[in-house]
Amino acid sequence: MPDLPHPLAAFIVGEIRRARGAAGMTQEAFGRGAGFSASHVSAVEGETRALTMDFIKGADRAFKNGGLFERMVGKLGTPSWFLPWLDAERTATQLRCFQPSLVPGLLQTESYARAVIRCDDTLSDDEVEKRLAHRMDRQAVLTKANAPQFVAVIAEAVLRRAGTDFRDVMTGQIKQLTTLAERPNVSVHVLPDEVSMHVGLTGPFSLARLPDHAWVGEMENQLGGVVIDRDADLDILMSRWETVRSEALPRRQSLDLIKEVVTSWT
């Protein structure tokens, strides 16, 4: 899945705002053309409401520019489905992530992330480094002022996936996990191997709670992914989150297990 630096949403919003000013359009007039209320336009321009592809397409309609902003998003290298999630991640007050196969992207070291991205052998070295830089940029969300509460549940097998050629990378990754998990806004929970069957085996997913208290979900697959905003679908993801979270070890016990994994290699 291609990553996008979180400033892209702000960049697109800024360009829309400038185009509106150049056209002499008020937020109300722009909203009429785009199909949104003036208050919605104000919230998007003020970056308190997520930028969506519907809004981008509405901006193109309002300006009658032949789809300029939609093409801009495509040219800048992100699939349209992922843009709303990146903006949700950037503005979230709470983040939840379940990962049965990898360390979550927001917790990855540079070396670990590079190894994951290089699994796609169609990418050039330059593309790998570009995606790596984007992923590292996204991690600032956990250390910024008023950072969201981030809770991750990862399978124990993720920690133990360390052949001799990968052990140094994994050692650094686990040390970073323990450091981040000591932050007051970050909690890492391990789903032990002894829980052999659970609902999370169907795949990873993430949830973000927005400032207006609405939730947004995200799921990845081999061809990309999907952002979830339908109430019925969110109810299912919330239920599955509660299930995997309840099966995982408590925070302190999880940290002890994470540290034990490293010492078992020495």
PDB file of C-alpha atoms in Angstrom:
ATOM      1  CA  MET A   1       0.000   0.000   0.000  1.00  0.00           C
ATOM      2  CA  PRO A   2       1.606   3.338  -0.973  1.00  0.00           C
ATOM      3  CA  ASP A   3       2.064   5.712   1.930  1.00  0.00           C
ATOM      4  CA  LEU A   4       1.469   9.471   1.830  1.00  0.00           C
ATOM      5  CA  PRO A   5       3.096  12.143   3.993  1.00  0.00           C
ATOM      6  CA  HIS A   6       0.429  13.606   6.255  1.00  0.00           C
ATOM      7  CA  PRO A   7       0.992  17.190   4.931  1.00  0.00           C
ATOM      8  CA  LEU A   8      -0.623  16.230   1.600  1.00  0.00           C
ATOM      9  CA  ALA A   9      -4.162  16.707   2.895  1.00  0.00           C
ATOM     10  CA  ALA A  10      -3.199  20.145   4.232  1.00  0.00           C
ATOM     11  CA  PHE A  11      -1.570  20.949   0.883  1.00  0.00           C
ATOM     12  CA  ILE A  12      -4.709  20.033  -1.080  1.00  0.00           C
ATOM     13  CA  VAL A  13      -6.893  22.044   1.315  1.00  0.00           C
ATOM     14  CA  GLY A  14      -4.568  25.016   0.947  1.00  0.00           C
ATOM     15  CA  GLU A  15      -4.752  24.834  -2.837  1.00  0.00           C
ATOM     16  CA  ILE A  16      -8.553  24.653  -2.732  1.00  0.00           C
ATOM     17  CA  ARG A  17      -8.651  27.650  -0.382  1.00  0.00           C
ATOM     18  CA  ARG A  18      -6.366  29.643  -2.663  1.00  0.00           C
ATOM     19  CA  ALA A  19      -8.409  28.738  -5.739  1.00  0.00           C
ATOM     20  CA  ARG A  20     -11.585  29.830  -3.949  1.00  0.00           C
ATOM     21  CA  GLY A  21     -10.009  33.161  -3.045  1.00  0.00           C
ATOM     22  CA  ALA A  22      -8.699  33.704  -6.576  1.00  0.00           C
ATOM     23  CA  ALA A  23     -12.193  33.047  -7.925  1.00  0.00           C
ATOM     24  CA  GLY A  24     -13.705  35.536  -5.465  1.00  0.00           C
ATOM     25  CA  MET A  25     -15.976  32.864  -3.993  1.00  0.00           C
ATOM     26  CA  THR A  26     -17.218  32.954  -0.424  1.00  0.00           C
ATOM     27  CA  GLN A  27     -17.341  29.683   1.516  1.00  0.00           C
ATOM     28  CA  GLU A  28     -21.122  29.724   1.067  1.00  0.00           C
ATOM     29  CA  ALA A  29     -20.905  30.192  -2.701  1.00  0.00           C
ATOM     30  CA  PHE A  30     -18.199  27.553  -3.019  1.00  0.00           C
ATOM     31  CA  GLY A  31     -20.250  25.182  -0.879  1.00  0.00           C
ATOM     32  CA  ARG A  32     -23.275  25.562  -3.137  1.00  0.00           C
ATOM     33  CA  GLY A  33     -21.195  24.596  -6.141  1.00  0.00           C
ATOM     34  CA  ALA A  34     -19.421  21.756  -4.359  1.00  0.00           C
ATOM     35  CA  GLY A  35     -22.510  20.355  -2.639  1.00  0.00           C
ATOM     36  CA  PHE A  36     -21.514  21.159   0.960  1.00  0.00           C
ATOM     37  CA  SER A  37     -22.685  23.619   3.593  1.00  0.00           C
ATOM     38  CA  ALA A  38     -20.637  26.725   4.370  1.00  0.00           C
ATOM     39  CA  SER A  39     -19.959  25.327   7.863  1.00  0.00           C
ATOM     40  CA  HIS A  40     -18.607  22.109   6.322  1.00  0.00           C
ATOM     41  CA  VAL A  41     -16.332  24.106   4.008  1.00  0.00           C
ATOM     42  CA  SER A  42     -15.114  26.175   6.954  1.00  0.00           C
ATOM     43  CA  ALA A  43     -14.344  23.047   8.996  1.00  0.00           C
ATOM     44  CA  VAL A  44     -12.379  21.436   6.147  1.00  0.00           C
ATOM     45  CA  GLU A  45     -10.429  24.630   5.468  1.00  0.00           C
ATOM     46  CA  GLY A  46      -9.740  24.959   9.200  1.00  0.00           C
ATOM     47  CA  GLU A  47      -8.540  21.316   9.269  1.00  0.00           C
ATOM     48  CA  THR A  48     -11.020  20.312  11.954  1.00  0.00           C
ATOM     49  CA  ARG A  49     -12.933  18.052   9.557  1.00  0.00           C
ATOM     50  CA  ALA A  50     -11.487  15.308   7.389  1.00  0.00           C
ATOM     51  CA  LEU A  51     -10.789  16.005   3.746  1.00  0.00           C
ATOM     52  CA  THR A  52     -12.611  13.381   1.685  1.00  0.00           C
ATOM     53  CA  MET A  53     -12.614  12.448  -1.960  1.00  0.00           C
ATOM     54  CA  ASP A  54     -16.259  13.604  -2.135  1.00  0.00           C
ATOM     55  CA  PHE A  55     -15.105  17.064  -1.050  1.00  0.00           C
ATOM     56  CA  ILE A  56     -12.239  17.048  -3.564  1.00  0.00           C
ATOM     57  CA  LYS A  57     -14.602  16.061  -6.372  1.00  0.00           C
ATOM     58  CA  GLY A  58     -17.036  18.734  -5.182  1.00  0.00           C
ATOM     59  CA  ALA A  59     -14.267  21.331  -5.379  1.00  0.00           C
ATOM     60  CA  ASP A  60     -13.575  20.288  -8.959  1.00  0.00           C
ATOM     61  CA  ARG A  61     -17.280  20.752  -9.758  1.00  0.00           C
ATOM     62  CA  ALA A  62     -17.407  24.166  -8.086  1.00  0.00           C
ATOM     63  CA  PHE A  63     -14.386  25.413 -10.031  1.00  0.00           C
ATOM     64  CA  LYS A  64     -15.338  23.601 -13.269  1.00  0.00           C
ATOM     65  CA  ASN A  65     -11.668  22.685 -13.639  1.00  0.00           C
ATOM     66  CA  GLY A  66     -12.031  19.298 -15.311  1.00  0.00           C
ATOM     67  CA  GLY A  67     -11.063  17.256 -12.235  1.00  0.00           C
ATOM     68  CA  LEU A  68      -7.808  19.064 -11.446  1.00  0.00           C
ATOM     69  CA  PHE A  69      -7.721  18.343  -7.711  1.00  0.00           C
ATOM     70  CA  GLU A  70      -8.664  14.685  -8.118  1.00  0.00           C
ATOM     71  CA  ARG A  71      -5.852  14.280 -10.658  1.00  0.00           C
ATOM     72  CA  MET A  72      -3.478  16.097  -8.305  1.00  0.00           C
ATOM     73  CA  VAL A  73      -4.124  13.522  -5.597  1.00  0.00           C
ATOM     74  CA  GLY A  74      -3.419  10.725  -8.059  1.00  0.00           C
ATOM     75  CA  LYS A  75      -0.229  12.327  -9.341  1.00  0.00           C
ATOM     76  CA  LEU A  76       1.104  12.830  -5.826  1.00  0.00           C
ATOM     77  CA  GLY A  77       1.093   9.101  -5.355  1.00  0.00           C
ATOM     78  CA  THR A  78      -1.705   8.069  -3.057  1.00  0.00           C
ATOM     79  CA  PRO A  79      -4.708   5.891  -3.833  1.00  0.00           C
ATOM     80  CA  SER A  80      -7.892   7.885  -3.387  1.00  0.00           C
ATOM     81  CA  TRP A  81      -9.288   5.416  -0.859  1.00  0.00           C
ATOM     82  CA  PHE A  82      -6.423   6.097   1.585  1.00  0.00           C
ATOM     83  CA  LEU A  83      -6.644   9.894   1.770  1.00  0.00           C
ATOM     84  CA  PRO A  84      -9.574  10.024   4.230  1.00  0.00           C
ATOM     85  CA  TRP A  85      -7.756   7.603   6.538  1.00  0.00           C
ATOM     86  CA  LEU A  86      -4.567   9.654   6.568  1.00  0.00           C
ATOM     87  CA  ASP A  87      -6.534  12.742   7.489  1.00  0.00           C
ATOM     88  CA  ALA A  88      -8.443  10.811  10.160  1.00  0.00           C
ATOM     89  CA  GLU A  89      -5.156   9.518  11.568  1.00  0.00           C
ATOM     90  CA  ARG A  90      -3.724  13.048  11.669  1.00  0.00           C
ATOM     91  CA  THR A  91      -6.715  14.560  13.536  1.00  0.00           C
ATOM     92  CA  ALA A  92      -7.757  11.573  15.689  1.00  0.00           C
ATOM     93  CA  THR A  93      -8.131  11.776  19.446  1.00  0.00           C
ATOM     94  CA  GLN A  94      -7.902   7.985  19.746  1.00  0.00           C
ATOM     95  CA  LEU A  95      -6.335   5.336  17.493  1.00  0.00           C
ATOM     96  CA  ARG A  96      -6.788   1.564  17.676  1.00  0.00           C
ATOM     97  CA  CYS A  97      -4.786  -0.928  15.620  1.00  0.00           C
ATOM     98  CA  PHE A  98      -4.839  -4.714  15.383  1.00  0.00           C
ATOM     99  CA  GLN A  99      -1.984  -6.392  13.514  1.00  0.00           C
ATOM    100  CA  PRO A 100      -1.621 -10.190  13.259  1.00  0.00           C
ATOM    101  CA  SER A 101       1.411 -10.176  10.951  1.00  0.00           C
ATOM    102  CA  LEU A 102       3.487  -6.973  11.281  1.00  0.00           C
ATOM    103  CA  VAL A 103       4.468  -4.311  13.758  1.00  0.00           C
ATOM    104  CA  PRO A 104       2.003  -1.431  13.162  1.00  0.00           C
ATOM    105  CA  GLY A 105       3.389   1.235  10.840  1.00  0.00           C
ATOM    106  CA  LEU A 106       3.227   3.987  13.468  1.00  0.00           C
ATOM    107  CA  LEU A 107       5.543   1.923  15.710  1.00  0.00           C
ATOM    108  CA  GLN A 108       8.043   0.673  13.120  1.00  0.00           C
ATOM    109  CA  THR A 109      11.730   1.543  13.190  1.00  0.00           C
ATOM    110  CA  GLU A 110      13.285   2.848   9.994  1.00  0.00           C
ATOM    111  CA  SER A 111      15.134  -0.443   9.420  1.00  0.00           C
ATOM    112  CA  TYR A 112      12.036  -2.562  10.010  1.00  0.00           C
ATOM    113  CA  ALA A 113       9.877  -0.333   7.797  1.00  0.00           C
ATOM    114  CA  ARG A 114      12.453  -0.445   5.005  1.00  0.00           C
ATOM    115  CA  ALA A 115      12.495  -4.250   5.151  1.00  0.00           C
ATOM    116  CA  VAL A 116       8.694  -4.380   4.979  1.00  0.00           C
ATOM    117  CA  ILE A 117       8.507  -1.967   2.041  1.00  0.00           C
ATOM    118  CA  ARG A 118      11.272  -3.847   0.182  1.00  0.00           C
ATOM    119  CA  CYS A 119       9.072  -6.954   0.180  1.00  0.00           C
ATOM    120  CA  ASP A 120       7.470  -5.375  -2.886  1.00  0.00           C
ATOM    121  CA  ASP A 121      10.163  -6.227  -5.449  1.00  0.00           C
ATOM    122  CA  THR A 122       8.541  -4.041  -8.100  1.00  0.00           C
ATOM    123  CA  LEU A 123       9.737  -0.887  -6.313  1.00  0.00           C
ATOM    124  CA  SER A 124      12.940   0.919  -7.226  1.00  0.00           C
ATOM    125  CA  ASP A 125      15.380   1.980  -4.517  1.00  0.00           C
ATOM    126  CA  ASP A 126      14.169   5.570  -4.867  1.00  0.00           C
ATOM    127  CA  GLU A 127      10.538   4.504  -4.468  1.00  0.00           C
ATOM    128  CA  VAL A 128      11.411   2.475  -1.373  1.00  0.00           C
ATOM    129  CA  GLU A 129      13.160   5.436   0.250  1.00  0.00           C
ATOM    130  CA  LYS A 130      10.320   7.788  -0.653  1.00  0.00           C
ATOM    131  CA  ARG A 131       7.733   5.515   0.920  1.00  0.00           C
ATOM    132  CA  LEU A 132       9.978   5.026   3.920  1.00  0.00           C
ATOM    133  CA  ALA A 133      10.252   8.791   4.464  1.00  0.00           C
ATOM    134  CA  HIS A 134       6.478   9.116   4.234  1.00  0.00           C
ATOM    135  CA  ARG A 135       5.946   6.383   6.812  1.00  0.00           C
ATOM    136  CA  MET A 136       8.421   7.950   9.211  1.00  0.00           C
ATOM    137  CA  ASP A 137       6.683  11.322   8.795  1.00  0.00           C
ATOM    138  CA  ARG A 138       3.349   9.810   9.823  1.00  0.00           C
ATOM    139  CA  GLN A 139       4.787   8.675  13.151  1.00  0.00           C
ATOM    140  CA  ALA A 140       4.956  12.284  14.367  1.00  0.00           C
ATOM    141  CA  VAL A 141       1.274  11.933  15.255  1.00  0.00           C
ATOM    142  CA  LEU A 142       2.248   9.938  18.380  1.00  0.00           C
ATOM    143  CA  THR A 143       4.668  12.519  19.760  1.00  0.00           C
ATOM    144  CA  LYS A 144       3.027  15.820  18.824  1.00  0.00           C
ATOM    145  CA  ALA A 145       1.319  18.092  21.344  1.00  0.00           C
ATOM    146  CA  ASN A 146      -2.114  16.685  22.227  1.00  0.00           C
ATOM    147  CA  ALA A 147      -1.153  13.331  20.693  1.00  0.00           C
ATOM    148  CA  PRO A 148      -3.955  10.773  20.397  1.00  0.00           C
ATOM    149  CA  GLN A 149      -4.284   7.788  22.686  1.00  0.00           C
ATOM    150  CA  PHE A 150      -2.904   4.884  20.651  1.00  0.00           C
ATOM    151  CA  VAL A 151      -3.657   1.279  21.575  1.00  0.00           C
ATOM    152  CA  ALA A 152      -2.128  -1.533  19.513  1.00  0.00           C
ATOM    153  CA  VAL A 153      -2.783  -5.261  19.725  1.00  0.00           C
ATOM    154  CA  ILE A 154      -0.172  -7.389  17.953  1.00  0.00           C
ATOM    155  CA  ALA A 155       0.183 -11.144  17.688  1.00  0.00           C
ATOM    156  CA  GLU A 156       3.063 -12.740  19.586  1.00  0.00           C
ATOM    157  CA  ALA A 157       4.208 -14.332  16.326  1.00  0.00           C
ATOM    158  CA  VAL A 158       5.030 -10.819  15.042  1.00  0.00           C
ATOM    159  CA  LEU A 159       7.649 -10.461  17.791  1.00  0.00           C
ATOM    160  CA  ARG A 160       9.208 -13.867  17.165  1.00  0.00           C
ATOM    161  CA  ARG A 161       9.521 -13.504  13.381  1.00  0.00           C
ATOM    162  CA  ALA A 162      13.290 -13.079  13.464  1.00  0.00           C
ATOM    163  CA  GLY A 163      15.562 -15.386  11.495  1.00  0.00           C
ATOM    164  CA  THR A 164      19.290 -14.944  11.945  1.00  0.00           C
ATOM    165  CA  ASP A 165      19.433 -12.533   8.979  1.00  0.00           C
ATOM    166  CA  PHE A 166      16.716 -10.349  10.512  1.00  0.00           C
ATOM    167  CA  ARG A 167      17.510 -10.568  14.205  1.00  0.00           C
ATOM    168  CA  ASP A 168      19.448  -7.302  14.460  1.00  0.00           C
ATOM    169  CA  VAL A 169      16.581  -5.431  12.812  1.00  0.00           C
ATOM    170  CA  MET A 170      14.056  -7.124  15.068  1.00  0.00           C
ATOM    171  CA  THR A 171      16.110  -6.448  18.188  1.00  0.00           C
ATOM    172  CA  GLY A 172      16.080  -2.730  17.394  1.00  0.00           C
ATOM    173  CA  GLN A 173      12.375  -2.900  16.619  1.00  0.00           C
ATOM    174  CA  ILE A 174      11.492  -4.540  19.923  1.00  0.00           C
ATOM    175  CA  LYS A 175      13.595  -2.032  21.857  1.00  0.00           C
ATOM    176  CA  GLN A 176      11.659   0.768  20.149  1.00  0.00           C
ATOM    177  CA  LEU A 177       8.377  -0.965  20.996  1.00  0.00           C
ATOM    178  CA  THR A 178       9.283  -1.038  24.679  1.00  0.00           C
ATOM    179  CA  THR A 179      10.323   2.635  24.595  1.00  0.00           C
ATOM    180  CA  LEU A 180       7.145   3.781  22.862  1.00  0.00           C
ATOM    181  CA  ALA A 181       4.958   1.572  25.057  1.00  0.00           C
ATOM    182  CA  GLU A 182       6.239   3.476  28.101  1.00  0.00           C
ATOM    183  CA  ARG A 183       4.724   6.709  26.745  1.00  0.00           C
ATOM    184  CA  PRO A 184       1.525   7.682  28.567  1.00  0.00           C
ATOM    185  CA  ASN A 185      -0.466   7.869  25.319  1.00  0.00           C
ATOM    186  CA  VAL A 186       0.749   4.534  23.854  1.00  0.00           C
ATOM    187  CA  SER A 187      -0.327   1.071  24.951  1.00  0.00           C
ATOM    188  CA  VAL A 188       0.894  -2.139  23.297  1.00  0.00           C
ATOM    189  CA  HIS A 189      -0.824  -5.445  24.030  1.00  0.00           C
ATOM    190  CA  VAL A 190       0.354  -8.861  22.866  1.00  0.00           C
ATOM    191  CA  LEU A 191      -2.070 -11.541  21.723  1.00  0.00           C
ATOM    192  CA  PRO A 192      -0.297 -14.714  22.884  1.00  0.00           C
ATOM    193  CA  ASP A 193       0.324 -17.682  20.615  1.00  0.00           C
ATOM    194  CA  GLU A 194      -1.687 -19.888  22.942  1.00  0.00           C
ATOM    195  CA  VAL A 195      -4.834 -18.146  21.678  1.00  0.00           C
ATOM    196  CA  SER A 196      -4.757 -20.231  18.540  1.00  0.00           C
ATOM    197  CA  MET A 197      -8.131 -19.207  17.058  1.00  0.00           C
ATOM    198  CA  HIS A 198      -9.637 -15.715  17.206  1.00  0.00           C
ATOM    199  CA  VAL A 199     -11.671 -13.351  15.052  1.00  0.00           C
ATOM    200  CA  GLY A 200      -8.589 -11.271  14.206  1.00  0.00           C
ATOM    201  CA  LEU A 201      -7.178 -14.032  12.015  1.00  0.00           C
ATOM    202  CA  THR A 202      -9.210 -12.618   9.127  1.00  0.00           C
ATOM    203  CA  GLY A 203      -6.864  -9.639   8.885  1.00  0.00           C
ATOM    204  CA  PRO A 204      -5.557  -6.349  10.281  1.00  0.00           C
ATOM    205  CA  PHE A 205      -7.666  -3.259  10.841  1.00  0.00           C
ATOM    206  CA  SER A 206      -7.450   0.155  12.456  1.00  0.00           C
ATOM    207  CA  LEU A 207      -9.934   2.554  14.029  1.00  0.00           C
ATOM    208  CA  ALA A 208      -9.736   6.314  14.586  1.00  0.00           C
ATOM    209  CA  ARG A 209     -11.968   8.470  16.776  1.00  0.00           C
ATOM    210  CA  LEU A 210     -12.304  11.981  15.336  1.00  0.00           C
ATOM    211  CA  PRO A 211     -12.687  15.253  17.269  1.00  0.00           C
ATOM    212  CA  ASP A 212     -16.464  15.184  16.617  1.00  0.00           C
ATOM    213  CA  HIS A 213     -16.520  11.715  18.320  1.00  0.00           C
ATOM    214  CA  ALA A 214     -17.284   9.882  15.067  1.00  0.00           C
ATOM    215  CA  TRP A 215     -15.248   6.754  14.269  1.00  0.00           C
ATOM    216  CA  VAL A 216     -13.546   5.804  11.009  1.00  0.00           C
ATOM    217  CA  GLY A 217     -12.062   2.390  10.214  1.00  0.00           C
ATOM    218  CA  GLU A 218      -9.415   1.157   7.788  1.00  0.00           C
ATOM    219  CA  MET A 219      -8.598  -2.314   6.486  1.00  0.00           C
ATOM    220  CA  GLU A 220      -5.736  -3.342   4.194  1.00  0.00           C
ATOM    221  CA  ASN A 221      -5.434  -6.144   1.681  1.00  0.00           C
ATOM    222  CA  GLN A 222      -3.107  -7.258  -1.104  1.00  0.00           C
ATOM    223  CA  LEU A 223      -4.613  -4.809  -3.603  1.00  0.00           C
ATOM    224  CA  GLY A 224      -4.829  -1.770  -1.340  1.00  0.00           C
ATOM    225  CA  GLY A 225      -7.533  -1.310   1.226  1.00  0.00           C
ATOM    226  CA  VAL A 226     -10.756   0.387   2.201  1.00  0.00           C
ATOM    227  CA  VAL A 227     -11.832   3.126   4.595  1.00  0.00           C
ATOM    228  CA  ILE A 228     -14.899   2.262   6.655  1.00  0.00           C
ATOM    229  CA  ASP A 229     -17.456   4.900   7.677  1.00  0.00           C
ATOM    230  CA  ARG A 230     -20.816   3.092   7.548  1.00  0.00           C
ATOM    231  CA  ASP A 231     -22.278   2.646  11.032  1.00  0.00           C
ATOM    232  CA  ALA A 232     -23.112  -1.030  10.516  1.00  0.00           C
ATOM    233  CA  ASP A 233     -19.576  -1.835   9.363  1.00  0.00           C
ATOM    234  CA  LEU A 234     -18.020   0.207  12.158  1.00  0.00           C
ATOM    235  CA  ASP A 235     -20.126  -1.702  14.682  1.00  0.00           C
ATOM    236  CA  ILE A 236     -18.610  -4.951  13.385  1.00  0.00           C
ATOM    237  CA  LEU A 237     -15.051  -3.602  13.595  1.00  0.00           C
ATOM    238  CA  MET A 238     -15.638  -2.212  17.084  1.00  0.00           C
ATOM    239  CA  SER A 239     -16.962  -5.596  18.197  1.00  0.00           C
ATOM    240  CA  ARG A 240     -13.940  -7.371  16.712  1.00  0.00           C
ATOM    241  CA  TRP A 241     -11.624  -4.871  18.363  1.00  0.00           C
ATOM    242  CA  GLU A 242     -13.164  -5.603  21.761  1.00  0.00           C
ATOM    243  CA  THR A 243     -12.733  -9.326  21.115  1.00  0.00           C
ATOM    244  CA  VAL A 244      -9.035  -9.218  20.197  1.00  0.00           C
ATOM    245  CA  ARG A 245      -8.308  -6.678  22.919  1.00  0.00           C
ATOM    246  CA  SER A 246      -9.930  -8.889  25.564  1.00  0.00           C
ATOM    247  CA  GLU A 247      -7.887 -11.906  24.388  1.00  0.00           C
ATOM    248  CA  ALA A 248      -4.597  -9.957  24.575  1.00  0.00           C
ATOM    249  CA  LEU A 249      -2.372  -9.708  27.637  1.00  0.00           C
ATOM    250  CA  PRO A 250      -2.554  -6.663  29.938  1.00  0.00           C
ATOM    251  CA  ARG A 251      -0.159  -3.802  29.240  1.00  0.00           C
ATOM    252  CA  ARG A 252       2.510  -4.612  31.837  1.00  0.00           C
ATOM    253  CA  GLN A 253       2.424  -8.335  31.120  1.00  0.00           C
ATOM    254  CA  SER A 254       2.721  -7.579  27.404  1.00  0.00           C
ATOM    255  CA  LEU A 255       5.813  -5.437  28.028  1.00  0.00           C
ATOM    256  CA  ASP A 256       7.388  -8.235  30.039  1.00  0.00           C
ATOM    257  CA  LEU A 257       6.793 -10.668  27.173  1.00  0.00           C
ATOM    258  CA  ILE A 258       8.216  -8.221  24.622  1.00  0.00           C
ATOM    259  CA  LYS A 259      11.389  -7.843  26.669  1.00  0.00           C
ATOM    260  CA  GLU A 260      11.624 -11.616  27.198  1.00  0.00           C
ATOM    261  CA  VAL A 261      11.670 -12.172  23.446  1.00  0.00           C
ATOM    262  CA  VAL A 262      14.893 -10.176  23.113  1.00  0.00           C
ATOM    263  CA  THR A 263      16.627 -11.863  26.020  1.00  0.00           C
ATOM    264  CA  SER A 264      15.715 -15.282  24.629  1.00  0.00           C
ATOM    265  CA  TRP A 265      17.992 -14.605  21.633  1.00  0.00           C
ATOM    266  CA  THR A 266      21.120 -13.975  23.717  1.00  0.00           C
TER     267      THR A 266
END
